[in-house]
Amino acid sequence: MTSEPSPSSQHGFLDRMERLLRLLFFVLLYTTVILYGFAPQLIYPDMGWHLAQGEWMVHHHAFLRQDVFNYPVLHAPLVNEYPFYQIVIWLAWRFGEIGAAALCSFLLALILLIIHRGARKLSPPEFLFAPALLFCVLLAITRATLRPEIVTSLGIVLFMVTLLLHREANDWKKIWPLALFQIVWINSHSGFILGPALTIGFGVELTLRHWLHERKFPLATFRTWAASSLLIVLACFANPYGLQRLLLPFYHQGSEIIRAYVTEMQPLAFNTGDFFVQAMILELLFIAAACLVYRGGLCWTFLLVTLFFFKETFVSQRHMAVFAMLVPGTLLSAAAFGRRIDFTAVRHPLALRLAGNIVLLTAAMGALLLVHSEFTPTSALSPFSRWRAWQLHRVEMPVTATAWLRENQIAGRLL
């Protein structure tokens, strides 16, 4: 006659299963982003323009202040949004397409590593965080290339995770690494505005939280986060163009010409039959579930910014990747600020644990399908098919035409 396994042994088995599934999930997700990034980068239409500007700045030892490449407005005053980014990718291209692909792959892995580190420190529920992170990758991966917006993706996760891990900081000096990155960010992409927005909002919220909890104004908290916010704002002025550079993101958003003629600025239709719309709605449901699990605990600043970019995606679809990057940090904020419900008190805790492991297994299977699609020759995710297209000169950039002009020493501009 055999005895029934004890509840403790069953819990031990589920613990081991959860650790194994978590490891498998992250290994597959790292594989996905590393493989996707390691592909030719010159196939994107604006990459040659970035390289030309980077080369000009390196050779002239100066920042661009006049347009030297745009034929209709030659020598018009220019505020270059991307000087640091353009110089870095020009240096990467000294190693050819392999160098650019390796840089893109490294940056994508770094973004995931920062999110992963935040999850390890804050321990959100895997049954919510894993599928949310999977959908984050699905929403963002088509924009995950070596274009300047990759710096904004990196900045969003770096700021959100760092702010959450230093939420009890009593010294503004602990935030100084973010100021260094803010300098890189403002000289790489106009999404830099999110750095000060997240920091200021987070500081105001922490001050209010402490004020309500302690029933008196928390002067130490206010000083810490006021100084931190000021540091991030001052870092934004470390650019070659001063205040003009700070105003440029608002000009872009308000320009009807840019919105009309730039494809990625077109609105996304709110069609519930669209997979991407469904994925975005699911992400909001994961956040709502985390809020319930942690008894209403969330960083409300992060939530408001996330909801704002959810709305803005249906005004300009380029914001989809920004929304996707905001979701993991908002979920992590629930674990940072909330008090998790004790599920051991429920009637069938083992069944609940098993259900959580099934969700984690499903997320791991989803990540496995992503990796599988990258090895499928006909898949748009496949780095192998993109390398093959590059070798056969099936690219959007007029690479062959430009090479022909140079070989025949023909001076002129391509219109």
Short mmCIF file of N, CA and C in Angstrom, two decimals, residues 274-367:
data_model
loop_
_atom_site.label_atom_id
_atom_site.label_comp_id
_atom_site.label_asym_id
_atom_site.label_seq_id
_atom_site.Cartn_x
_atom_site.Cartn_y
_atom_site.Cartn_z
N ASP A 274 -7.28 42.92 -34.87
CA ASP A 274 -5.83 43.05 -35.14
C ASP A 274 -5.06 42.42 -33.98
N PHE A 275 -4.09 41.56 -34.30
CA PHE A 275 -3.32 40.88 -33.26
C PHE A 275 -2.62 41.87 -32.34
N PHE A 276 -2.04 42.93 -32.91
CA PHE A 276 -1.28 43.89 -32.09
C PHE A 276 -2.20 44.63 -31.12
N VAL A 277 -3.39 44.96 -31.57
CA VAL A 277 -4.37 45.61 -30.67
C VAL A 277 -4.76 44.64 -29.55
N GLN A 278 -4.97 43.38 -29.91
CA GLN A 278 -5.31 42.37 -28.90
C GLN A 278 -4.18 42.23 -27.88
N ALA A 279 -2.93 42.23 -28.37
CA ALA A 279 -1.78 42.10 -27.47
C ALA A 279 -1.68 43.29 -26.53
N MET A 280 -1.96 44.50 -27.04
CA MET A 280 -1.91 45.69 -26.20
C MET A 280 -2.98 45.65 -25.11
N ILE A 281 -4.17 45.21 -25.48
CA ILE A 281 -5.25 45.10 -24.49
C ILE A 281 -4.89 44.06 -23.43
N LEU A 282 -4.30 42.94 -23.86
CA LEU A 282 -3.86 41.91 -22.92
C LEU A 282 -2.83 42.47 -21.93
N GLU A 283 -1.93 43.30 -22.41
CA GLU A 283 -0.93 43.91 -21.53
C GLU A 283 -1.61 44.74 -20.44
N LEU A 284 -2.63 45.48 -20.81
CA LEU A 284 -3.36 46.26 -19.80
C LEU A 284 -4.06 45.34 -18.80
N LEU A 285 -4.56 44.20 -19.28
CA LEU A 285 -5.21 43.24 -18.38
C LEU A 285 -4.20 42.64 -17.40
N PHE A 286 -2.96 42.40 -17.86
CA PHE A 286 -1.92 41.89 -16.96
C PHE A 286 -1.62 42.92 -15.87
N ILE A 287 -1.58 44.19 -16.25
CA ILE A 287 -1.33 45.25 -15.27
C ILE A 287 -2.48 45.31 -14.26
N ALA A 288 -3.72 45.21 -14.75
CA ALA A 288 -4.89 45.22 -13.86
C ALA A 288 -4.84 44.03 -12.89
N ALA A 289 -4.45 42.86 -13.40
CA ALA A 289 -4.36 41.67 -12.55
C ALA A 289 -3.27 41.85 -11.49
N ALA A 290 -2.14 42.44 -11.87
CA ALA A 290 -1.07 42.70 -10.90
C ALA A 290 -1.53 43.66 -9.82
N CYS A 291 -2.32 44.64 -10.22
CA CYS A 291 -2.86 45.60 -9.26
C CYS A 291 -3.76 44.89 -8.24
N LEU A 292 -4.55 43.91 -8.70
CA LEU A 292 -5.41 43.15 -7.79
C LEU A 292 -4.59 42.24 -6.88
N VAL A 293 -3.61 41.54 -7.45
CA VAL A 293 -2.77 40.62 -6.67
C VAL A 293 -2.03 41.37 -5.57
N TYR A 294 -1.63 42.61 -5.85
CA TYR A 294 -0.87 43.40 -4.87
C TYR A 294 -1.74 44.45 -4.18
N ARG A 295 -3.03 44.18 -4.08
CA ARG A 295 -3.97 45.00 -3.31
C ARG A 295 -3.92 46.48 -3.70
N GLY A 296 -3.91 46.75 -4.99
CA GLY A 296 -3.92 48.13 -5.47
C GLY A 296 -2.56 48.78 -5.52
N GLY A 297 -1.51 48.03 -5.22
CA GLY A 297 -0.17 48.60 -5.25
C GLY A 297 0.37 48.72 -6.65
N LEU A 298 0.70 49.94 -7.05
CA LEU A 298 1.31 50.23 -8.35
C LEU A 298 2.01 51.57 -8.24
N CYS A 299 2.96 51.81 -9.12
CA CYS A 299 3.46 53.18 -9.26
C CYS A 299 2.49 53.88 -10.21
N TRP A 300 1.71 54.79 -9.68
CA TRP A 300 0.66 55.41 -10.48
C TRP A 300 1.24 56.31 -11.56
N THR A 301 2.43 56.84 -11.34
CA THR A 301 3.11 57.61 -12.39
C THR A 301 3.38 56.73 -13.60
N PHE A 302 3.94 55.55 -13.34
CA PHE A 302 4.24 54.61 -14.43
C PHE A 302 2.96 54.20 -15.15
N LEU A 303 1.89 53.97 -14.38
CA LEU A 303 0.63 53.56 -14.99
C LEU A 303 0.07 54.65 -15.90
N LEU A 304 0.11 55.91 -15.45
CA LEU A 304 -0.40 57.02 -16.26
C LEU A 304 0.39 57.18 -17.55
N VAL A 305 1.71 57.06 -17.47
CA VAL A 305 2.54 57.17 -18.67
C VAL A 305 2.24 56.02 -19.63
N THR A 306 2.06 54.82 -19.08
CA THR A 306 1.75 53.65 -19.90
C THR A 306 0.40 53.83 -20.60
N LEU A 307 -0.61 54.30 -19.88
CA LEU A 307 -1.92 54.52 -20.49
C LEU A 307 -1.87 55.63 -21.53
N PHE A 308 -1.04 56.64 -21.28
CA PHE A 308 -0.89 57.73 -22.25
C PHE A 308 -0.36 57.19 -23.57
N PHE A 309 0.66 56.33 -23.50
CA PHE A 309 1.24 55.82 -24.75
C PHE A 309 0.37 54.73 -25.38
N PHE A 310 -0.46 54.09 -24.59
CA PHE A 310 -1.48 53.21 -25.18
C PHE A 310 -2.40 54.03 -26.08
N LYS A 311 -2.86 55.16 -25.56
CA LYS A 311 -3.73 56.04 -26.36
C LYS A 311 -2.98 56.61 -27.56
N GLU A 312 -1.70 57.02 -27.34
CA GLU A 312 -0.93 57.65 -28.41
C GLU A 312 -0.60 56.70 -29.55
N THR A 313 -0.59 55.39 -29.28
CA THR A 313 -0.33 54.42 -30.35
C THR A 313 -1.40 54.50 -31.42
N PHE A 314 -2.62 54.88 -31.04
CA PHE A 314 -3.71 55.00 -32.01
C PHE A 314 -3.74 56.39 -32.65
N VAL A 315 -2.75 57.21 -32.27
CA VAL A 315 -2.51 58.48 -32.95
C VAL A 315 -1.28 58.35 -33.85
N SER A 316 -0.26 57.65 -33.35
CA SER A 316 0.98 57.42 -34.10
C SER A 316 1.50 56.04 -33.73
N GLN A 317 1.52 55.11 -34.69
CA GLN A 317 1.82 53.72 -34.38
C GLN A 317 3.26 53.48 -33.94
N ARG A 318 4.14 54.45 -34.14
CA ARG A 318 5.52 54.29 -33.69
C ARG A 318 5.60 54.19 -32.16
N HIS A 319 4.55 54.60 -31.46
CA HIS A 319 4.53 54.56 -30.01
C HIS A 319 4.22 53.17 -29.45
N MET A 320 3.96 52.22 -30.33
CA MET A 320 3.64 50.87 -29.86
C MET A 320 4.81 50.28 -29.07
N ALA A 321 6.04 50.46 -29.60
CA ALA A 321 7.21 49.92 -28.92
C ALA A 321 7.44 50.62 -27.58
N VAL A 322 7.15 51.93 -27.51
CA VAL A 322 7.29 52.65 -26.25
C VAL A 322 6.31 52.09 -25.22
N PHE A 323 5.06 51.90 -25.64
CA PHE A 323 4.06 51.30 -24.75
C PHE A 323 4.54 49.93 -24.26
N ALA A 324 5.05 49.11 -25.18
CA ALA A 324 5.51 47.76 -24.82
C ALA A 324 6.62 47.82 -23.79
N MET A 325 7.55 48.77 -23.93
CA MET A 325 8.67 48.88 -22.99
C MET A 325 8.23 49.37 -21.61
N LEU A 326 7.12 50.10 -21.57
CA LEU A 326 6.62 50.63 -20.29
C LEU A 326 5.91 49.57 -19.46
N VAL A 327 5.38 48.54 -20.10
CA VAL A 327 4.57 47.54 -19.39
C VAL A 327 5.36 46.78 -18.33
N PRO A 328 6.56 46.21 -18.64
CA PRO A 328 7.28 45.46 -17.59
C PRO A 328 7.59 46.30 -16.35
N GLY A 329 7.99 47.55 -16.54
CA GLY A 329 8.28 48.42 -15.40
C GLY A 329 7.05 48.70 -14.56
N THR A 330 5.91 48.87 -15.22
CA THR A 330 4.66 49.11 -14.48
C THR A 330 4.27 47.87 -13.68
N LEU A 331 4.44 46.69 -14.28
CA LEU A 331 4.18 45.45 -13.54
C LEU A 331 5.12 45.30 -12.35
N LEU A 332 6.39 45.59 -12.56
CA LEU A 332 7.37 45.49 -11.46
C LEU A 332 7.04 46.46 -10.34
N SER A 333 6.44 47.60 -10.68
CA SER A 333 6.11 48.58 -9.65
C SER A 333 5.05 48.05 -8.68
N ALA A 334 4.21 47.11 -9.16
CA ALA A 334 3.22 46.51 -8.25
C ALA A 334 3.93 45.73 -7.16
N ALA A 335 4.97 44.97 -7.55
CA ALA A 335 5.75 44.21 -6.56
C ALA A 335 6.53 45.13 -5.63
N ALA A 336 6.90 46.33 -6.13
CA ALA A 336 7.67 47.26 -5.31
C ALA A 336 6.80 48.01 -4.30
N PHE A 337 5.57 48.36 -4.69
CA PHE A 337 4.75 49.22 -3.84
C PHE A 337 3.58 48.48 -3.17
N GLY A 338 3.23 47.32 -3.67
CA GLY A 338 2.05 46.64 -3.15
C GLY A 338 2.37 45.58 -2.11
N ARG A 339 1.33 45.05 -1.51
CA ARG A 339 1.44 43.94 -0.55
C ARG A 339 0.68 42.76 -1.12
N ARG A 340 1.43 41.72 -1.48
CA ARG A 340 0.86 40.60 -2.22
C ARG A 340 -0.13 39.80 -1.38
N ILE A 341 -1.21 39.38 -2.02
CA ILE A 341 -2.19 38.53 -1.36
C ILE A 341 -1.54 37.19 -1.01
N ASP A 342 -1.82 36.69 0.17
CA ASP A 342 -1.28 35.40 0.61
C ASP A 342 -2.16 34.27 0.06
N PHE A 343 -1.64 33.63 -1.00
CA PHE A 343 -2.43 32.58 -1.64
C PHE A 343 -2.39 31.25 -0.89
N THR A 344 -1.53 31.14 0.13
CA THR A 344 -1.48 29.88 0.90
C THR A 344 -2.75 29.68 1.73
N ALA A 345 -3.51 30.77 1.92
CA ALA A 345 -4.73 30.67 2.73
C ALA A 345 -5.94 30.24 1.92
N VAL A 346 -5.79 30.14 0.59
CA VAL A 346 -6.94 29.74 -0.22
C VAL A 346 -7.23 28.26 -0.02
N ARG A 347 -8.39 27.84 -0.49
CA ARG A 347 -8.85 26.48 -0.20
C ARG A 347 -7.99 25.40 -0.87
N HIS A 348 -7.54 25.68 -2.10
CA HIS A 348 -6.75 24.69 -2.83
C HIS A 348 -5.45 25.35 -3.32
N PRO A 349 -4.49 25.59 -2.43
CA PRO A 349 -3.26 26.29 -2.83
C PRO A 349 -2.45 25.53 -3.87
N LEU A 350 -2.46 24.18 -3.79
CA LEU A 350 -1.69 23.39 -4.76
C LEU A 350 -2.25 23.56 -6.17
N ALA A 351 -3.57 23.58 -6.28
CA ALA A 351 -4.20 23.78 -7.59
C ALA A 351 -3.83 25.14 -8.16
N LEU A 352 -3.77 26.15 -7.28
CA LEU A 352 -3.41 27.50 -7.71
C LEU A 352 -1.96 27.54 -8.18
N ARG A 353 -1.06 26.86 -7.42
CA ARG A 353 0.35 26.79 -7.81
C ARG A 353 0.51 26.08 -9.15
N LEU A 354 -0.25 25.01 -9.34
CA LEU A 354 -0.18 24.26 -10.59
C LEU A 354 -0.66 25.12 -11.76
N ALA A 355 -1.73 25.89 -11.54
CA ALA A 355 -2.24 26.77 -12.59
C ALA A 355 -1.19 27.81 -12.98
N GLY A 356 -0.49 28.35 -11.97
CA GLY A 356 0.57 29.31 -12.25
C GLY A 356 1.68 28.71 -13.07
N ASN A 357 2.06 27.47 -12.77
CA ASN A 357 3.10 26.79 -13.53
C ASN A 357 2.65 26.49 -14.96
N ILE A 358 1.37 26.22 -15.14
CA ILE A 358 0.85 25.98 -16.48
C ILE A 358 0.95 27.26 -17.32
N VAL A 359 0.64 28.41 -16.70
CA VAL A 359 0.77 29.70 -17.39
C VAL A 359 2.22 29.94 -17.77
N LEU A 360 3.14 29.65 -16.84
CA LEU A 360 4.56 29.84 -17.10
C LEU A 360 5.03 28.91 -18.22
N LEU A 361 4.54 27.67 -18.21
CA LEU A 361 4.86 26.72 -19.28
C LEU A 361 4.35 27.24 -20.63
N THR A 362 3.14 27.80 -20.63
CA THR A 362 2.57 28.35 -21.87
C THR A 362 3.42 29.50 -22.40
N ALA A 363 3.90 30.37 -21.49
CA ALA A 363 4.77 31.48 -21.90
C ALA A 363 6.08 30.95 -22.48
N ALA A 364 6.64 29.90 -21.85
CA ALA A 364 7.88 29.30 -22.36
C ALA A 364 7.65 28.70 -23.74
N MET A 365 6.49 28.08 -23.95
CA MET A 365 6.18 27.52 -25.26
C MET A 365 6.03 28.63 -26.31
N GLY A 366 5.46 29.77 -25.89
CA GLY A 366 5.36 30.91 -26.80
C GLY A 366 6.73 31.41 -27.20
N ALA A 367 7.67 31.50 -26.23
CA ALA A 367 9.03 31.92 -26.54
C ALA A 367 9.71 30.90 -27.45
#
